[in-house]
Amino acid sequence: NQDEVRRLYHQHTEATGQIFTEEAVNLAFHLTQGQPWLVNAIAKEITEYMAPDPAIPITVELINQAKEILIQRQDTHLDSLAERLREDRVRAIIQPILSGQQLPNLAEDDLRYVLDLGLCSRDARGGIQIANPIYREVIPKVLASITIASLTSVYPTWLDSSGDLNPQALLDSFLDFWRQHGEPLFKSTPYPEIAPHLVLMAFLHRVVNGGGTLEREYAISSGRMDICLRYGDVILGMELKVWREGRPDPLSEGLKQLDKYLSGLNLDTGWLVIFDRRPNLPPVSDRTFTEVTQSPDSRKITVIRG
């Protein structure tokens, strides 16, 4: 629990004099939810490599930097979780969580299995969620890893001459990429129900590898995935929705949900990406297009359909 994390970090302070600010302790607990390996790995990264000088206090900024390093590096602990994600009974639970769908009818043992693994936990209402924010970042990245490896030839045309991210150039580059590579890459993902999500995230990982970060929010029955891309001074919020057979166009619902997400980011613009997964459609290259519309709260939204 949070007090145990505080006491553990205080042992380091007593031994060396190096302090963890209260805000840093709170953030470390939030990111790890007390998972022991993560709690220790974050502190080890900072105290041994990032700020070995005991005179340097450990702040929120250092905790965030250490978190990003762990996510990028994927140490043995995180690698072992990645192996579990390919198991059928794990996929049956993680896939609907990522896509915002309801859990299928499954065995109680399968649910207990992902809880015992520590991949998932119960929320305050007894529902199932990914166990902590670091796992929420790692899991989609791991699932998209094969696709990410296929994108080394994608040139960063979204950067201007100063190395800054140009959102319009990013949109143009994504549309070109999606029309040319989107559908063929679906087969490279281990979770077919969310193949478009994983291909898009692989593309965005290629973008942030130059010095940005991705943050994701998703939950069972939410019907969406939210993504925040940060690169230098640019913050881009987007929402991913799926149009499934027998369901209405998710545009209206998506605009309302995106309003709420953008409000939390204090943004006036964003992307709404709608993946059309209904059967018997033209190829992705022929049906991908964009339109600009206004959300219920008067935000300028770029709608991407594909």
PDB file of C-alpha atoms in Angstrom, residues 62-249:
ATOM      1  CA  LEU A  62      12.591  11.909 -12.019  1.00  0.00           C
ATOM      2  CA  ILE A  63       9.833   9.394 -11.250  1.00  0.00           C
ATOM      3  CA  ASN A  64       8.220  10.099 -14.622  1.00  0.00           C
ATOM      4  CA  GLN A  65      11.542   9.786 -16.459  1.00  0.00           C
ATOM      5  CA  ALA A  66      12.294   6.478 -14.728  1.00  0.00           C
ATOM      6  CA  LYS A  67       8.834   5.187 -15.646  1.00  0.00           C
ATOM      7  CA  GLU A  68       9.449   5.973 -19.325  1.00  0.00           C
ATOM      8  CA  ILE A  69      12.837   4.229 -19.208  1.00  0.00           C
ATOM      9  CA  LEU A  70      11.271   1.066 -17.750  1.00  0.00           C
ATOM     10  CA  ILE A  71       8.547   1.066 -20.396  1.00  0.00           C
ATOM     11  CA  GLN A  72      11.038   1.529 -23.225  1.00  0.00           C
ATOM     12  CA  ARG A  73      13.533  -1.013 -21.891  1.00  0.00           C
ATOM     13  CA  GLN A  74      11.071  -3.771 -20.961  1.00  0.00           C
ATOM     14  CA  ASP A  75      13.182  -5.592 -18.375  1.00  0.00           C
ATOM     15  CA  THR A  76      12.785  -9.295 -17.610  1.00  0.00           C
ATOM     16  CA  HIS A  77       9.750  -8.768 -15.407  1.00  0.00           C
ATOM     17  CA  LEU A  78       7.878  -6.905 -18.127  1.00  0.00           C
ATOM     18  CA  ASP A  79       9.066  -9.372 -20.767  1.00  0.00           C
ATOM     19  CA  SER A  80       7.610 -12.283 -18.788  1.00  0.00           C
ATOM     20  CA  LEU A  81       4.250 -10.515 -18.698  1.00  0.00           C
ATOM     21  CA  ALA A  82       4.472 -10.101 -22.469  1.00  0.00           C
ATOM     22  CA  GLU A  83       4.699 -13.878 -22.872  1.00  0.00           C
ATOM     23  CA  ARG A  84       1.523 -14.336 -20.843  1.00  0.00           C
ATOM     24  CA  LEU A  85      -0.400 -11.973 -23.127  1.00  0.00           C
ATOM     25  CA  ARG A  86      -0.294 -14.552 -25.913  1.00  0.00           C
ATOM     26  CA  GLU A  87      -2.088 -17.193 -23.846  1.00  0.00           C
ATOM     27  CA  ASP A  88      -5.690 -17.726 -25.000  1.00  0.00           C
ATOM     28  CA  ARG A  89      -7.246 -17.296 -21.555  1.00  0.00           C
ATOM     29  CA  VAL A  90      -5.325 -14.062 -21.024  1.00  0.00           C
ATOM     30  CA  ARG A  91      -6.234 -12.782 -24.493  1.00  0.00           C
ATOM     31  CA  ALA A  92      -9.918 -13.467 -23.777  1.00  0.00           C
ATOM     32  CA  ILE A  93      -9.799 -10.873 -20.976  1.00  0.00           C
ATOM     33  CA  ILE A  94      -7.171  -8.344 -22.088  1.00  0.00           C
ATOM     34  CA  GLN A  95      -8.547  -7.930 -25.632  1.00  0.00           C
ATOM     35  CA  PRO A  96     -12.010  -6.659 -24.577  1.00  0.00           C
ATOM     36  CA  ILE A  97     -10.433  -4.396 -21.960  1.00  0.00           C
ATOM     37  CA  LEU A  98      -8.250  -2.763 -24.616  1.00  0.00           C
ATOM     38  CA  SER A  99     -11.141  -2.403 -27.065  1.00  0.00           C
ATOM     39  CA  GLY A 100     -13.573  -1.122 -24.425  1.00  0.00           C
ATOM     40  CA  GLN A 101     -15.942  -4.057 -24.926  1.00  0.00           C
ATOM     41  CA  GLN A 102     -17.689  -6.196 -22.325  1.00  0.00           C
ATOM     42  CA  LEU A 103     -16.068  -9.412 -21.146  1.00  0.00           C
ATOM     43  CA  PRO A 104     -17.309 -12.558 -22.889  1.00  0.00           C
ATOM     44  CA  ASN A 105     -18.783 -15.495 -21.001  1.00  0.00           C
ATOM     45  CA  LEU A 106     -15.642 -17.076 -19.551  1.00  0.00           C
ATOM     46  CA  ALA A 107     -14.572 -19.424 -16.788  1.00  0.00           C
ATOM     47  CA  GLU A 108     -14.081 -18.027 -13.295  1.00  0.00           C
ATOM     48  CA  ASP A 109     -10.673 -19.746 -13.273  1.00  0.00           C
ATOM     49  CA  ASP A 110      -9.538 -17.589 -16.225  1.00  0.00           C
ATOM     50  CA  LEU A 111     -10.495 -14.444 -14.352  1.00  0.00           C
ATOM     51  CA  ARG A 112      -8.703 -15.640 -11.236  1.00  0.00           C
ATOM     52  CA  TYR A 113      -5.664 -16.475 -13.375  1.00  0.00           C
ATOM     53  CA  VAL A 114      -5.125 -12.896 -14.647  1.00  0.00           C
ATOM     54  CA  LEU A 115      -5.723 -11.569 -11.120  1.00  0.00           C
ATOM     55  CA  ASP A 116      -3.168 -13.990  -9.657  1.00  0.00           C
ATOM     56  CA  LEU A 117      -0.670 -13.045 -12.379  1.00  0.00           C
ATOM     57  CA  GLY A 118      -1.039  -9.421 -11.293  1.00  0.00           C
ATOM     58  CA  LEU A 119      -1.928  -8.325 -14.821  1.00  0.00           C
ATOM     59  CA  CYS A 120      -5.372  -7.199 -13.676  1.00  0.00           C
ATOM     60  CA  SER A 121      -6.988  -6.064 -10.451  1.00  0.00           C
ATOM     61  CA  ARG A 122     -10.457  -5.311  -9.138  1.00  0.00           C
ATOM     62  CA  ASP A 123     -11.611  -1.722  -9.207  1.00  0.00           C
ATOM     63  CA  ALA A 124     -13.617  -0.056  -6.426  1.00  0.00           C
ATOM     64  CA  ARG A 125     -16.867  -1.486  -7.829  1.00  0.00           C
ATOM     65  CA  GLY A 126     -15.559  -5.014  -8.268  1.00  0.00           C
ATOM     66  CA  GLY A 127     -14.904  -4.719 -11.999  1.00  0.00           C
ATOM     67  CA  ILE A 128     -11.720  -5.801 -13.781  1.00  0.00           C
ATOM     68  CA  GLN A 129      -9.021  -3.358 -14.850  1.00  0.00           C
ATOM     69  CA  ILE A 130      -5.356  -3.441 -15.865  1.00  0.00           C
ATOM     70  CA  ALA A 131      -3.442  -3.556 -12.588  1.00  0.00           C
ATOM     71  CA  ASN A 132      -1.509  -0.272 -12.804  1.00  0.00           C
ATOM     72  CA  PRO A 133      -0.708   2.631 -15.160  1.00  0.00           C
ATOM     73  CA  ILE A 134       2.698   1.205 -16.138  1.00  0.00           C
ATOM     74  CA  TYR A 135       1.128  -2.073 -17.265  1.00  0.00           C
ATOM     75  CA  ARG A 136      -1.497  -0.017 -19.133  1.00  0.00           C
ATOM     76  CA  GLU A 137       1.365   1.526 -21.117  1.00  0.00           C
ATOM     77  CA  VAL A 138       3.407  -1.644 -21.533  1.00  0.00           C
ATOM     78  CA  ILE A 139       0.659  -4.044 -22.668  1.00  0.00           C
ATOM     79  CA  PRO A 140      -0.373  -2.234 -25.898  1.00  0.00           C
ATOM     80  CA  LYS A 141       3.297  -1.548 -26.702  1.00  0.00           C
ATOM     81  CA  VAL A 142       4.175  -5.231 -26.306  1.00  0.00           C
ATOM     82  CA  LEU A 143       1.227  -6.301 -28.449  1.00  0.00           C
ATOM     83  CA  ALA A 144       2.250  -3.861 -31.165  1.00  0.00           C
ATOM     84  CA  SER A 145       5.960  -4.762 -30.996  1.00  0.00           C
ATOM     85  CA  ILE A 146       6.043  -6.910 -34.160  1.00  0.00           C
ATOM     86  CA  THR A 147       4.232  -4.183 -36.069  1.00  0.00           C
ATOM     87  CA  ILE A 148       6.579  -1.532 -34.648  1.00  0.00           C
ATOM     88  CA  ALA A 149       9.527  -3.564 -35.961  1.00  0.00           C
ATOM     89  CA  SER A 150       7.989  -3.388 -39.436  1.00  0.00           C
ATOM     90  CA  LEU A 151       7.966   0.415 -39.517  1.00  0.00           C
ATOM     91  CA  THR A 152      11.677   1.224 -39.612  1.00  0.00           C
ATOM     92  CA  SER A 153      11.289   2.483 -43.194  1.00  0.00           C
ATOM     93  CA  VAL A 154       8.598   5.040 -42.255  1.00  0.00           C
ATOM     94  CA  TYR A 155      10.333   8.407 -42.599  1.00  0.00           C
ATOM     95  CA  PRO A 156       9.508  11.133 -40.005  1.00  0.00           C
ATOM     96  CA  THR A 157       7.912  13.630 -42.379  1.00  0.00           C
ATOM     97  CA  TRP A 158       5.899  14.989 -39.425  1.00  0.00           C
ATOM     98  CA  LEU A 159       8.905  16.977 -38.137  1.00  0.00           C
ATOM     99  CA  ASP A 160       9.719  20.466 -39.405  1.00  0.00           C
ATOM    100  CA  SER A 161      13.210  21.788 -40.088  1.00  0.00           C
ATOM    101  CA  SER A 162      13.626  22.645 -36.395  1.00  0.00           C
ATOM    102  CA  GLY A 163      12.731  19.124 -35.279  1.00  0.00           C
ATOM    103  CA  ASP A 164       9.321  20.176 -33.942  1.00  0.00           C
ATOM    104  CA  LEU A 165       6.190  18.123 -34.504  1.00  0.00           C
ATOM    105  CA  ASN A 166       3.788  19.516 -37.110  1.00  0.00           C
ATOM    106  CA  PRO A 167       0.278  18.129 -36.373  1.00  0.00           C
ATOM    107  CA  GLN A 168      -0.991  18.617 -39.949  1.00  0.00           C
ATOM    108  CA  ALA A 169       2.085  16.898 -41.381  1.00  0.00           C
ATOM    109  CA  LEU A 170       1.551  14.084 -38.859  1.00  0.00           C
ATOM    110  CA  LEU A 171      -2.048  13.674 -40.047  1.00  0.00           C
ATOM    111  CA  ASP A 172      -0.986  13.611 -43.702  1.00  0.00           C
ATOM    112  CA  SER A 173       1.762  11.099 -42.954  1.00  0.00           C
ATOM    113  CA  PHE A 174      -0.606   8.861 -41.003  1.00  0.00           C
ATOM    114  CA  LEU A 175      -3.198   8.872 -43.793  1.00  0.00           C
ATOM    115  CA  ASP A 176      -0.549   7.907 -46.355  1.00  0.00           C
ATOM    116  CA  PHE A 177       0.738   5.176 -44.046  1.00  0.00           C
ATOM    117  CA  TRP A 178      -2.745   3.875 -43.268  1.00  0.00           C
ATOM    118  CA  ARG A 179      -3.834   3.667 -46.908  1.00  0.00           C
ATOM    119  CA  GLN A 180      -0.647   1.887 -47.923  1.00  0.00           C
ATOM    120  CA  HIS A 181       0.196  -0.316 -44.924  1.00  0.00           C
ATOM    121  CA  GLY A 182      -2.797  -0.414 -42.559  1.00  0.00           C
ATOM    122  CA  GLU A 183      -4.640  -3.485 -43.798  1.00  0.00           C
ATOM    123  CA  PRO A 184      -1.560  -5.655 -44.578  1.00  0.00           C
ATOM    124  CA  LEU A 185      -0.208  -5.000 -41.062  1.00  0.00           C
ATOM    125  CA  PHE A 186      -3.406  -6.239 -39.375  1.00  0.00           C
ATOM    126  CA  LYS A 187      -2.029  -9.775 -39.719  1.00  0.00           C
ATOM    127  CA  SER A 188       1.087  -8.874 -37.712  1.00  0.00           C
ATOM    128  CA  THR A 189      -0.889  -8.295 -34.504  1.00  0.00           C
ATOM    129  CA  PRO A 190      -1.680 -11.081 -31.994  1.00  0.00           C
ATOM    130  CA  TYR A 191      -5.108  -9.668 -31.031  1.00  0.00           C
ATOM    131  CA  PRO A 192      -7.232  -9.600 -34.226  1.00  0.00           C
ATOM    132  CA  GLU A 193     -10.204  -7.811 -32.638  1.00  0.00           C
ATOM    133  CA  ILE A 194      -8.072  -4.736 -31.972  1.00  0.00           C
ATOM    134  CA  ALA A 195      -5.685  -5.010 -34.934  1.00  0.00           C
ATOM    135  CA  PRO A 196      -6.423  -1.430 -36.145  1.00  0.00           C
ATOM    136  CA  HIS A 197      -5.750  -0.048 -32.648  1.00  0.00           C
ATOM    137  CA  LEU A 198      -2.401  -1.841 -32.482  1.00  0.00           C
ATOM    138  CA  VAL A 199      -1.329  -0.741 -35.974  1.00  0.00           C
ATOM    139  CA  LEU A 200      -2.175   2.884 -35.157  1.00  0.00           C
ATOM    140  CA  MET A 201      -0.277   2.650 -31.866  1.00  0.00           C
ATOM    141  CA  ALA A 202       2.716   1.122 -33.673  1.00  0.00           C
ATOM    142  CA  PHE A 203       2.736   4.159 -35.980  1.00  0.00           C
ATOM    143  CA  LEU A 204       2.477   6.542 -33.010  1.00  0.00           C
ATOM    144  CA  HIS A 205       5.340   4.744 -31.245  1.00  0.00           C
ATOM    145  CA  ARG A 206       7.415   5.381 -34.345  1.00  0.00           C
ATOM    146  CA  VAL A 207       6.535   9.070 -33.927  1.00  0.00           C
ATOM    147  CA  VAL A 208       7.391   9.370 -30.224  1.00  0.00           C
ATOM    148  CA  ASN A 209      10.642   7.428 -30.558  1.00  0.00           C
ATOM    149  CA  GLY A 210      12.140  10.759 -31.571  1.00  0.00           C
ATOM    150  CA  GLY A 211      11.515  12.193 -28.111  1.00  0.00           C
ATOM    151  CA  GLY A 212       7.843  12.113 -27.140  1.00  0.00           C
ATOM    152  CA  THR A 213       5.494  10.028 -25.005  1.00  0.00           C
ATOM    153  CA  LEU A 214       2.173   8.217 -25.402  1.00  0.00           C
ATOM    154  CA  GLU A 215      -0.456   7.912 -22.692  1.00  0.00           C
ATOM    155  CA  ARG A 216      -3.469   5.618 -23.035  1.00  0.00           C
ATOM    156  CA  GLU A 217      -6.763   5.262 -21.233  1.00  0.00           C
ATOM    157  CA  TYR A 218      -9.134   2.345 -21.766  1.00  0.00           C
ATOM    158  CA  ALA A 219     -11.607   0.293 -19.740  1.00  0.00           C
ATOM    159  CA  ILE A 220     -14.152  -2.491 -20.063  1.00  0.00           C
ATOM    160  CA  SER A 221     -17.488  -1.361 -21.551  1.00  0.00           C
ATOM    161  CA  SER A 222     -16.217   2.166 -22.292  1.00  0.00           C
ATOM    162  CA  GLY A 223     -16.388   1.483 -26.035  1.00  0.00           C
ATOM    163  CA  ARG A 224     -13.261   3.496 -26.745  1.00  0.00           C
ATOM    164  CA  MET A 225      -9.537   3.987 -26.267  1.00  0.00           C
ATOM    165  CA  ASP A 226      -8.103   7.457 -25.558  1.00  0.00           C
ATOM    166  CA  ILE A 227      -4.546   8.400 -26.500  1.00  0.00           C
ATOM    167  CA  CYS A 228      -2.513  11.478 -25.625  1.00  0.00           C
ATOM    168  CA  LEU A 229       0.618  12.110 -27.695  1.00  0.00           C
ATOM    169  CA  ARG A 230       3.118  14.568 -26.252  1.00  0.00           C
ATOM    170  CA  TYR A 231       6.053  15.767 -28.322  1.00  0.00           C
ATOM    171  CA  GLY A 232       7.874  18.913 -27.257  1.00  0.00           C
ATOM    172  CA  ASP A 233       5.278  21.661 -26.903  1.00  0.00           C
ATOM    173  CA  VAL A 234       2.661  19.728 -28.901  1.00  0.00           C
ATOM    174  CA  ILE A 235      -0.102  17.810 -27.100  1.00  0.00           C
ATOM    175  CA  LEU A 236      -2.476  15.818 -29.295  1.00  0.00           C
ATOM    176  CA  GLY A 237      -5.528  14.075 -27.839  1.00  0.00           C
ATOM    177  CA  MET A 238      -7.350  11.422 -29.825  1.00  0.00           C
ATOM    178  CA  GLU A 239     -10.068   8.855 -29.347  1.00  0.00           C
ATOM    179  CA  LEU A 240     -10.358   5.486 -31.095  1.00  0.00           C
ATOM    180  CA  LYS A 241     -13.777   4.008 -31.817  1.00  0.00           C
ATOM    181  CA  VAL A 242     -14.884   0.900 -33.727  1.00  0.00           C
ATOM    182  CA  TRP A 243     -17.956   0.704 -35.951  1.00  0.00           C
ATOM    183  CA  ARG A 244     -19.157  -2.896 -35.609  1.00  0.00           C
ATOM    184  CA  GLU A 245     -21.789  -4.789 -37.547  1.00  0.00           C
ATOM    185  CA  GLY A 246     -25.333  -4.103 -36.360  1.00  0.00           C
ATOM    186  CA  ARG A 247     -24.313  -0.960 -34.476  1.00  0.00           C
ATOM    187  CA  PRO A 248     -24.956   2.694 -35.395  1.00  0.00           C
ATOM    188  CA  ASP A 249     -22.231   5.048 -36.596  1.00  0.00           C
TER     189      ASP A 249
END
